[in-house]
Coordinates of C-alpha atoms and ligand atoms in Angstrom, one line a residue:
M1 CA 0.0 0.0 0.0
P2 CA 1.8 3.3 -1.2
P3 CA 2.1 5.7 1.9
E4 CA 0.6 9.2 2.1
M5 CA 2.9 12.0 1.0
D6 CA 2.9 13.4 4.6
E7 CA 4.5 10.1 5.8
I8 CA 7.4 10.6 3.4
V9 CA 7.8 14.3 4.3
R10 CA 7.7 13.4 7.8
L11 CA 10.3 10.6 7.6
S12 CA 12.5 12.6 5.4
K13 CA 12.7 15.3 7.9
Q14 CA 12.9 13.3 11.1
R15 CA 15.6 11.0 9.7
G16 CA 17.7 13.4 7.7
F17 CA 16.7 12.7 4.1
I18 CA 15.3 16.0 2.9
F19 CA 14.9 19.4 4.9
P20 CA 13.1 22.5 3.7
S21 CA 15.9 24.8 2.7
A22 CA 16.7 27.9 5.2
E23 CA 14.3 26.4 7.5
I24 CA 15.3 28.6 10.4
Y25 CA 14.3 31.5 8.3
G26 CA 10.9 29.8 7.6
G27 CA 11.9 28.2 4.5
F28 CA 12.6 29.6 0.9
R29 CA 10.2 29.1 -2.0
S30 CA 9.9 25.4 -2.4
T31 CA 13.8 24.7 -2.2
Y32 CA 15.1 21.8 -0.3
D33 CA 18.5 20.5 1.1
Y34 CA 19.5 17.0 1.2
G35 CA 20.7 15.9 4.6
P36 CA 23.1 13.2 5.6
L37 CA 21.0 10.2 4.5
G38 CA 19.4 12.2 1.4
A39 CA 23.0 13.1 0.2
L40 CA 24.0 9.4 0.3
M41 CA 20.7 8.3 -1.5
L42 CA 20.7 10.9 -4.2
R43 CA 24.4 10.1 -4.8
N44 CA 23.3 6.4 -5.2
V45 CA 20.5 7.2 -7.6
K46 CA 22.9 9.1 -9.8
N47 CA 25.7 6.5 -9.4
E48 CA 23.2 3.7 -10.5
W49 CA 22.2 5.8 -13.5
W50 CA 25.9 6.5 -14.4
R51 CA 26.7 2.7 -13.9
S52 CA 24.1 1.6 -16.3
M53 CA 24.4 4.3 -18.9
V54 CA 28.1 4.9 -18.9
Q55 CA 30.1 2.2 -17.1
M56 CA 28.1 -0.8 -18.3
R57 CA 28.3 0.3 -22.0
H58 CA 30.9 1.0 -24.6
D59 CA 28.9 3.4 -26.8
V60 CA 28.3 6.2 -24.1
V61 CA 30.8 8.8 -22.8
G62 CA 30.3 11.4 -20.0
L63 CA 30.1 15.1 -19.8
D64 CA 30.0 17.8 -17.2
A65 CA 29.1 21.1 -18.9
A66 CA 28.7 24.6 -17.4
I67 CA 25.5 25.6 -15.7
L68 CA 26.0 29.3 -16.6
S69 CA 25.2 29.6 -20.3
S70 CA 25.2 32.1 -23.1
P71 CA 21.8 33.6 -24.3
R72 CA 23.0 32.5 -27.8
V73 CA 22.6 28.9 -26.7
W74 CA 19.0 29.2 -25.6
E75 CA 18.1 31.5 -28.5
A76 CA 19.2 28.8 -30.9
S77 CA 17.6 25.9 -28.9
G78 CA 14.2 27.7 -29.1
H79 CA 14.0 27.9 -25.2
L80 CA 13.9 31.8 -25.3
A81 CA 10.9 31.7 -27.5
N82 CA 9.3 28.6 -26.5
F83 CA 10.1 27.4 -23.1
T84 CA 7.1 28.9 -21.5
D85 CA 4.1 28.0 -19.4
P86 CA 0.7 29.6 -19.6
L87 CA 0.3 31.9 -16.5
V88 CA -3.0 33.2 -15.2
D89 CA -3.6 35.5 -12.2
C90 CA -6.6 35.3 -10.1
R91 CA -8.1 38.9 -9.9
N92 CA -9.9 38.1 -6.6
C93 CA -7.1 36.7 -4.4
H94 CA -4.0 37.5 -6.6
E95 CA -2.6 34.0 -6.6
R96 CA -0.8 32.8 -9.8
W97 CA -1.4 29.5 -11.5
R98 CA -0.3 27.5 -14.5
A99 CA -3.5 27.5 -16.7
D100 CA -3.0 24.1 -17.9
H101 CA -3.0 22.6 -14.4
L102 CA -6.3 24.2 -13.5
E103 CA -9.6 22.1 -13.6
P104 CA -12.6 23.4 -15.3
S105 CA -15.5 24.0 -12.9
P106 CA -18.1 21.4 -13.2
E107 CA -21.0 24.0 -13.2
D108 CA -20.0 26.1 -16.2
G109 CA -16.7 24.6 -17.5
R110 CA -14.8 27.8 -16.8
L111 CA -11.4 27.6 -15.1
H112 CA -11.5 28.6 -11.3
C113 CA -9.1 29.6 -8.8
P114 CA -7.9 26.6 -6.6
N115 CA -7.4 29.0 -3.7
C116 CA -10.6 31.1 -3.6
D117 CA -12.7 29.3 -6.3
S118 CA -13.2 32.7 -8.2
T119 CA -13.6 32.4 -11.9
D120 CA -12.4 36.0 -12.4
L121 CA -8.9 35.0 -14.0
T122 CA -6.8 36.9 -16.4
D123 CA -6.1 35.6 -19.9
A124 CA -3.3 33.1 -19.9
R125 CA 0.2 34.7 -20.9
A126 CA 3.4 33.0 -21.9
F127 CA 5.7 33.0 -19.0
N128 CA 9.3 31.8 -19.8
L129 CA 10.8 29.6 -17.2
M130 CA 14.4 30.3 -17.6
F131 CA 16.4 32.0 -14.8
Q132 CA 18.1 35.0 -16.0
T133 CA 21.3 36.3 -14.3
H134 CA 24.4 38.5 -15.3
A135 CA 27.9 37.3 -15.8
G136 CA 30.5 40.0 -14.6
P137 CA 30.1 43.2 -12.6
V138 CA 27.9 45.2 -15.3
Q139 CA 24.2 44.2 -15.3
D140 CA 23.1 45.0 -18.9
E141 CA 22.0 43.3 -21.9
G142 CA 25.5 42.3 -23.0
S143 CA 26.3 40.5 -19.7
A144 CA 23.0 38.5 -19.6
A145 CA 23.4 34.8 -18.8
Y146 CA 21.0 32.0 -18.0
L147 CA 21.0 29.1 -15.6
R148 CA 20.4 26.0 -17.8
P149 CA 16.8 24.7 -17.6
E150 CA 18.0 21.3 -19.0
T151 CA 21.5 19.8 -19.1
A152 CA 20.8 18.8 -22.7
Q153 CA 22.2 21.8 -24.6
G154 CA 25.6 21.1 -23.1
H155 CA 25.6 17.9 -25.0
F156 CA 24.7 19.6 -28.3
V157 CA 27.1 22.5 -28.1
N158 CA 29.9 19.8 -27.4
F159 CA 28.9 17.5 -30.0
L160 CA 32.1 18.1 -32.2
N161 CA 34.4 18.2 -29.2
V162 CA 33.2 14.9 -28.0
L163 CA 33.1 13.3 -31.5
Q164 CA 36.6 14.4 -32.2
T165 CA 38.2 13.3 -28.8
S166 CA 36.2 10.2 -28.0
R167 CA 36.6 8.1 -31.2
K168 CA 32.8 7.2 -31.0
R169 CA 30.7 6.9 -34.1
P170 CA 26.8 6.9 -34.3
P171 CA 25.0 5.2 -32.6
F172 CA 26.7 6.7 -29.6
G173 CA 25.7 8.7 -26.6
I174 CA 26.8 11.5 -24.2
A175 CA 25.6 11.2 -20.7
Q176 CA 25.4 14.1 -18.1
I177 CA 24.2 14.5 -14.5
G178 CA 23.7 18.0 -13.0
K179 CA 21.6 20.8 -11.7
S180 CA 19.1 22.4 -13.8
F181 CA 16.8 25.4 -13.0
R182 CA 13.2 26.4 -14.0
N183 CA 11.2 29.3 -12.5
E184 CA 8.2 27.1 -12.0
I185 CA 4.9 29.0 -11.5
T186 CA 3.6 26.3 -9.2
P187 CA 6.3 24.2 -7.6
G188 CA 4.9 21.6 -5.3
N189 CA 4.4 18.0 -4.1
F190 CA 7.5 18.0 -2.1
V191 CA 10.5 17.6 -4.4
F192 CA 8.4 16.5 -7.4
R193 CA 8.5 19.9 -8.9
T194 CA 11.0 22.5 -7.5
R195 CA 12.9 25.4 -9.1
E196 CA 16.3 23.9 -8.6
F197 CA 16.6 20.2 -9.4
E198 CA 18.9 17.5 -10.7
Q199 CA 18.6 15.8 -14.2
M200 CA 20.3 12.6 -15.6
E201 CA 20.2 13.1 -19.3
L202 CA 21.5 10.9 -22.2
E203 CA 21.7 12.3 -25.8
Y204 CA 22.0 9.3 -28.1
F205 CA 23.0 10.2 -31.6
V206 CA 21.9 7.8 -34.2
P207 CA 21.7 7.7 -38.2
P208 CA 18.3 9.3 -39.0
A209 CA 16.9 6.1 -40.5
E210 CA 17.4 4.4 -37.1
G211 CA 15.6 7.0 -35.0
A212 CA 12.4 4.9 -34.5
K213 CA 14.3 1.7 -33.5
W214 CA 16.4 3.4 -30.9
F215 CA 13.4 5.3 -29.5
D216 CA 11.7 2.0 -28.8
Y217 CA 15.0 0.6 -27.4
W218 CA 15.5 3.4 -24.9
C219 CA 11.9 3.3 -23.8
R220 CA 12.3 -0.4 -22.9
E221 CA 15.7 0.1 -21.3
R222 CA 14.7 2.9 -19.1
L223 CA 11.5 1.4 -17.8
E224 CA 13.6 -1.7 -16.9
W225 CA 16.1 0.4 -14.9
Y226 CA 13.5 1.4 -12.4
V227 CA 12.2 -2.2 -12.1
G228 CA 15.8 -3.6 -11.7
L229 CA 16.2 -1.1 -8.7
G230 CA 13.1 -2.4 -7.0
I231 CA 10.1 -0.2 -8.0
P232 CA 7.2 -2.6 -8.6
R233 CA 6.3 -2.9 -12.2
D234 CA 2.6 -2.0 -11.4
M235 CA 3.6 1.3 -10.1
L236 CA 5.3 2.2 -13.4
R237 CA 3.9 2.7 -16.8
L238 CA 5.0 4.1 -20.3
R239 CA 2.8 6.8 -21.6
P240 CA 3.0 8.2 -25.2
H241 CA 2.5 12.0 -25.4
G242 CA -0.4 13.3 -27.5
Q243 CA 0.6 15.7 -30.3
E244 CA -0.6 18.9 -28.4
E245 CA 1.8 17.9 -25.4
L246 CA 5.1 17.6 -27.5
S247 CA 7.9 19.9 -26.7
H248 CA 8.9 22.3 -29.5
Y249 CA 11.9 20.1 -30.4
S250 CA 10.2 16.6 -30.2
A251 CA 8.8 14.4 -32.9
G252 CA 7.6 11.8 -30.3
T253 CA 7.8 11.4 -26.6
S254 CA 6.9 8.8 -24.1
D255 CA 7.1 9.3 -20.4
V256 CA 8.0 6.8 -17.8
E257 CA 5.4 7.4 -15.2
F258 CA 5.2 6.4 -11.5
L259 CA 2.1 6.0 -9.4
F260 CA 2.5 8.8 -6.9
P261 CA 0.0 9.2 -3.9
W262 CA -2.0 11.8 -6.1
G263 CA -2.0 9.6 -9.3
W264 CA 0.4 8.9 -12.3
G265 CA 3.3 11.4 -12.8
E266 CA 6.3 11.7 -15.0
L267 CA 9.8 10.3 -13.8
E268 CA 11.4 10.6 -17.2
G269 CA 10.7 11.6 -20.7
I270 CA 12.2 9.8 -23.7
A271 CA 12.0 12.0 -26.8
N272 CA 13.0 11.7 -30.4
R273 CA 14.5 15.2 -30.7
T274 CA 15.4 14.4 -34.4
D275 CA 18.1 16.7 -35.8
F276 CA 16.3 19.7 -34.4
D277 CA 19.1 20.8 -32.0
L278 CA 22.2 20.0 -34.1
K279 CA 20.8 21.8 -37.0
A280 CA 19.6 24.8 -34.9
H281 CA 23.0 25.3 -33.2
A282 CA 24.7 24.8 -36.7
A283 CA 22.5 27.5 -38.2
A284 CA 23.1 29.9 -35.4
S285 CA 26.8 29.3 -34.9
G286 CA 28.0 28.7 -38.4
V287 CA 29.7 25.6 -37.4
K288 CA 28.7 22.3 -39.1
L289 CA 27.5 19.8 -36.6
E290 CA 27.6 16.6 -38.7
Y291 CA 29.0 13.2 -38.9
F292 CA 31.1 11.9 -41.8
D293 CA 30.8 8.3 -42.3
Q294 CA 34.0 7.1 -44.0
A295 CA 32.6 3.6 -44.7
T296 CA 29.7 4.9 -46.8
N297 CA 31.3 8.3 -47.7
E298 CA 28.1 9.9 -46.4
R299 CA 27.8 13.0 -44.2
Y300 CA 24.8 13.5 -42.2
V301 CA 23.3 15.2 -39.1
P302 CA 22.4 12.5 -36.5
Y303 CA 19.0 12.2 -34.9
V304 CA 19.0 12.4 -31.2
I305 CA 17.1 10.0 -28.9
E306 CA 16.9 11.5 -25.4
P307 CA 16.1 9.7 -22.2
A308 CA 15.9 12.5 -19.6
A309 CA 15.2 11.7 -15.9
G310 CA 15.1 13.7 -12.8
A311 CA 17.4 12.6 -10.1
T312 CA 15.8 14.3 -7.2
R313 CA 12.0 13.3 -8.4
T314 CA 13.3 9.7 -9.0
M315 CA 14.8 9.7 -5.4
M316 CA 11.4 10.7 -4.1
A317 CA 9.7 7.8 -6.1
F318 CA 12.2 5.3 -4.6
L319 CA 11.3 6.4 -1.1
L320 CA 7.6 6.2 -1.8
A321 CA 7.9 2.7 -3.5
A322 CA 10.1 1.3 -0.6
Y323 CA 7.9 2.6 2.3
D324 CA 6.2 -0.2 4.2
E325 CA 4.7 -0.9 7.7
D326 CA 4.6 -4.4 9.1
R327 CA 4.5 -6.2 12.6
I328 CA 7.5 -7.8 14.2
G329 CA 6.6 -9.8 17.3
G330 CA 3.3 -7.7 17.6
E331 CA 5.1 -4.4 17.3
K332 CA 4.5 -2.1 14.4
R333 CA 7.5 -1.2 12.4
T334 CA 8.2 1.3 9.6
V335 CA 10.6 -0.1 7.0
L336 CA 12.1 1.2 3.9
R337 CA 12.6 -1.8 1.5
L338 CA 15.1 0.1 -0.5
H339 CA 17.4 -1.7 -3.0
P340 CA 20.8 -2.2 -1.5
R341 CA 22.3 0.0 -4.3
I342 CA 20.0 2.9 -3.5
A343 CA 19.8 2.6 0.3
P344 CA 21.8 5.3 2.1
Y345 CA 23.7 2.8 4.2
Q346 CA 24.2 -0.8 3.0
V347 CA 25.3 -2.1 6.6
A348 CA 25.1 -0.9 10.1
V349 CA 27.8 -2.0 12.5
L350 CA 26.3 -2.2 16.0
P351 CA 28.3 -3.1 19.0
L352 CA 25.9 -4.7 21.5
S353 CA 27.2 -2.5 24.3
K354 CA 29.2 0.7 24.5
K355 CA 31.8 -1.0 26.8
D356 CA 35.4 -0.4 25.9
T357 CA 36.0 -4.2 25.4
L358 CA 33.8 -4.4 22.4
T359 CA 35.1 -1.1 20.7
P360 CA 38.3 -2.6 19.2
V361 CA 36.7 -5.5 17.4
A362 CA 33.6 -3.4 16.3
E363 CA 36.1 -1.0 14.6
E364 CA 38.0 -3.8 13.1
V365 CA 34.6 -5.1 11.6
L366 CA 33.8 -1.6 10.5
G367 CA 37.2 -1.2 8.9
R368 CA 36.7 -4.4 6.9
L369 CA 33.4 -3.4 5.6
Q370 CA 34.0 0.2 4.7
P371 CA 35.9 -0.5 1.5
I372 CA 32.9 -2.4 0.1
A373 CA 29.9 -0.7 1.4
M374 CA 28.5 2.7 3.1
C375 CA 28.4 1.7 6.7
D376 CA 26.6 3.3 9.7
Y377 CA 28.2 2.9 13.1
D378 CA 25.8 3.2 16.2
E379 CA 26.6 2.2 19.7
T380 CA 23.9 3.8 21.9
Q381 CA 20.4 2.7 22.8
S382 CA 19.0 -0.7 23.1
I383 CA 19.7 -3.1 20.1
G384 CA 16.0 -3.4 19.4
R385 CA 15.6 0.4 18.9
R386 CA 18.7 0.5 16.7
Y387 CA 17.3 -2.3 14.4
R388 CA 14.3 -0.3 14.2
R389 CA 16.0 2.8 13.3
Q390 CA 18.1 1.0 10.6
D391 CA 14.8 -0.5 9.3
E392 CA 13.3 3.0 9.0
I393 CA 16.1 4.3 7.0
G394 CA 16.4 1.2 4.7
T395 CA 19.6 -0.3 5.8
P396 CA 19.6 -3.8 4.4
L397 CA 22.0 -5.4 6.8
A398 CA 22.9 -5.0 10.4
V399 CA 26.2 -6.5 11.9
T400 CA 26.0 -7.1 15.6
V401 CA 29.2 -7.4 17.5
D402 CA 28.6 -9.0 21.1
F403 CA 30.5 -10.3 24.0
D404 CA 30.8 -13.8 22.4
T405 CA 32.6 -12.2 19.4
L406 CA 35.5 -11.7 21.7
E407 CA 35.6 -15.5 22.2
D408 CA 34.5 -16.9 18.8
R409 CA 35.5 -14.1 16.3
A410 CA 32.0 -14.3 15.0
V411 CA 29.3 -11.7 14.4
T412 CA 25.6 -11.7 13.7
I413 CA 24.1 -10.6 10.5
R414 CA 20.5 -9.4 10.6
D415 CA 18.4 -9.0 7.5
R416 CA 16.1 -6.0 7.2
D417 CA 13.3 -7.6 5.2
T418 CA 13.1 -11.0 6.9
T419 CA 14.7 -10.0 10.4
E420 CA 16.4 -13.4 10.2
Q421 CA 19.8 -13.5 12.0
V422 CA 22.8 -15.7 11.1
R423 CA 26.1 -16.0 12.8
V424 CA 29.1 -15.7 10.6
P425 CA 32.9 -15.8 11.4
I426 CA 34.6 -12.3 11.0
D427 CA 36.9 -13.7 8.4
D428 CA 33.9 -14.6 6.1
L429 CA 32.0 -11.5 6.8
V430 CA 33.0 -9.5 3.7
A431 CA 32.2 -12.4 1.3
Q432 CA 28.8 -13.0 3.1
V433 CA 27.8 -9.2 3.0
K434 CA 28.8 -8.8 -0.5
S435 CA 26.8 -12.0 -1.6
R436 CA 23.8 -10.7 0.4
L437 CA 23.8 -7.3 -1.0
G438 CA 24.4 -8.7 -4.5
F439 CA 27.6 -6.7 -5.0
Ligands
LIG1 N1 16.1 17.7 -21.8 C1 14.6 17.3 -21.8 C2 14.0 17.7 -20.5 O1 14.5 18.4 -19.7 P1 11.8 17.4 -19.1 O2 10.7 16.2 -19.3 O3 11.4 18.8 -19.1 O4 12.8 17.1 -20.4 C3 13.2 15.7 -17.7 O5 12.6 17.0 -17.9 C4 13.0 15.3 -16.3 O6 13.5 16.2 -15.5 C5 11.5 15.2 -15.9 O7 11.0 13.9 -16.3 C6 11.6 15.2 -14.5 O8 11.9 13.9 -13.8 C7 12.8 16.3 -14.2 N2 12.3 17.6 -13.9 C8 11.7 18.5 -14.8 N3 11.4 19.6 -14.2 C9 11.5 19.4 -12.9 C10 11.3 20.2 -11.8 N4 10.7 21.4 -11.8 N5 11.5 19.7 -10.6 C11 12.0 18.4 -10.4 N6 12.3 17.6 -11.4 C12 12.0 18.1 -12.7

């Protein structure tokens, strides 16, 4: 049973996954900070994406492009003209809304304000979502710069640099993870829609005739990535966009959607961007962005298939999908059934008592495990409470060091999901933990 959103917000704050930003000043406009556990988990989400997109393939290379970018990039890409949302104001309570998110009222079919119910709304006007700033000390037209609203343009403007230095040929991809910024009119649903967020984007360059084939391939691959990391298949679906929904650059898009507590919502868009971006930048810069195929003596502008996911939004989906409540020995417990590769800690090392006699062997155990897994170390409170805490933050394995360990050089491994405990010699521990975590 998926949890209520409030449960995830509460757990995130209480356990140190996600905090409202600048909370001591009352928060700041739907921005969030990732706490000790959130920083680990978000890093794991990004690492898993990178592992599957770059490390485990030979046809994809990485990139880390600048966030601050020239207006010329966004003019050429079409974002200055087209990256807009329809903004309406309520004349009664002065709230602002995205017109395409408002429900028509059942009585007369007119749009109404979700805050005060008034139908006295202004006409929708196009509001550009890009954050503008200035690079350098003088704040004039000439110093204008933008915070990127997608990482993708970094891939396109570096197309030739990458082609010439990486010895790749289509079909090949460029992968990038990083922050993007959008001045969203109505951020909300916790970290689902924020103004500052992280994206994980692949631009996969293919011969134009192979566009449809690779689009289907990436739709399948990307859906399976979420399933492989533990999101139940029935909480995921692929939804093709209608014509009217398509972005200005797309000839076809399908979203990987997740069943959020408020209904289906996008985790990732897979788009066939055709040759739109490379041609647009070639026309604006005067630099040919093409591939010359020596085998066929053909010169062409590749098509681009783009799987574009949100790291922060995806982390929230992992939390929602993993949240569970059950009973252990008649007592209710909250447990995050996170995949070991996504969980903030993979192992908790728990000396049964704080007594000095246990510390050296507990530290030895920790030292053996740290090279293979992110470990928590906790020596206060009763062992039962420490197990519950580790269950609630999703740690798959707990290793308990007790007084018998001093005699038999063995420790107890406890499994988060089954709560089963087994005794293993310290010398077998690393192999046992690796095999249980699937590492
Ligand atoms: N380069 C294509 C692109 O940016 P998008 O569908 O606008 O496509 C890709 O964004 C993903 O980025 C989304 O599926 C979502 O996961 C994430 N994303 C977009 N806007 C977001 C926001 N305001 N807050 C959090 N995540 C966002």
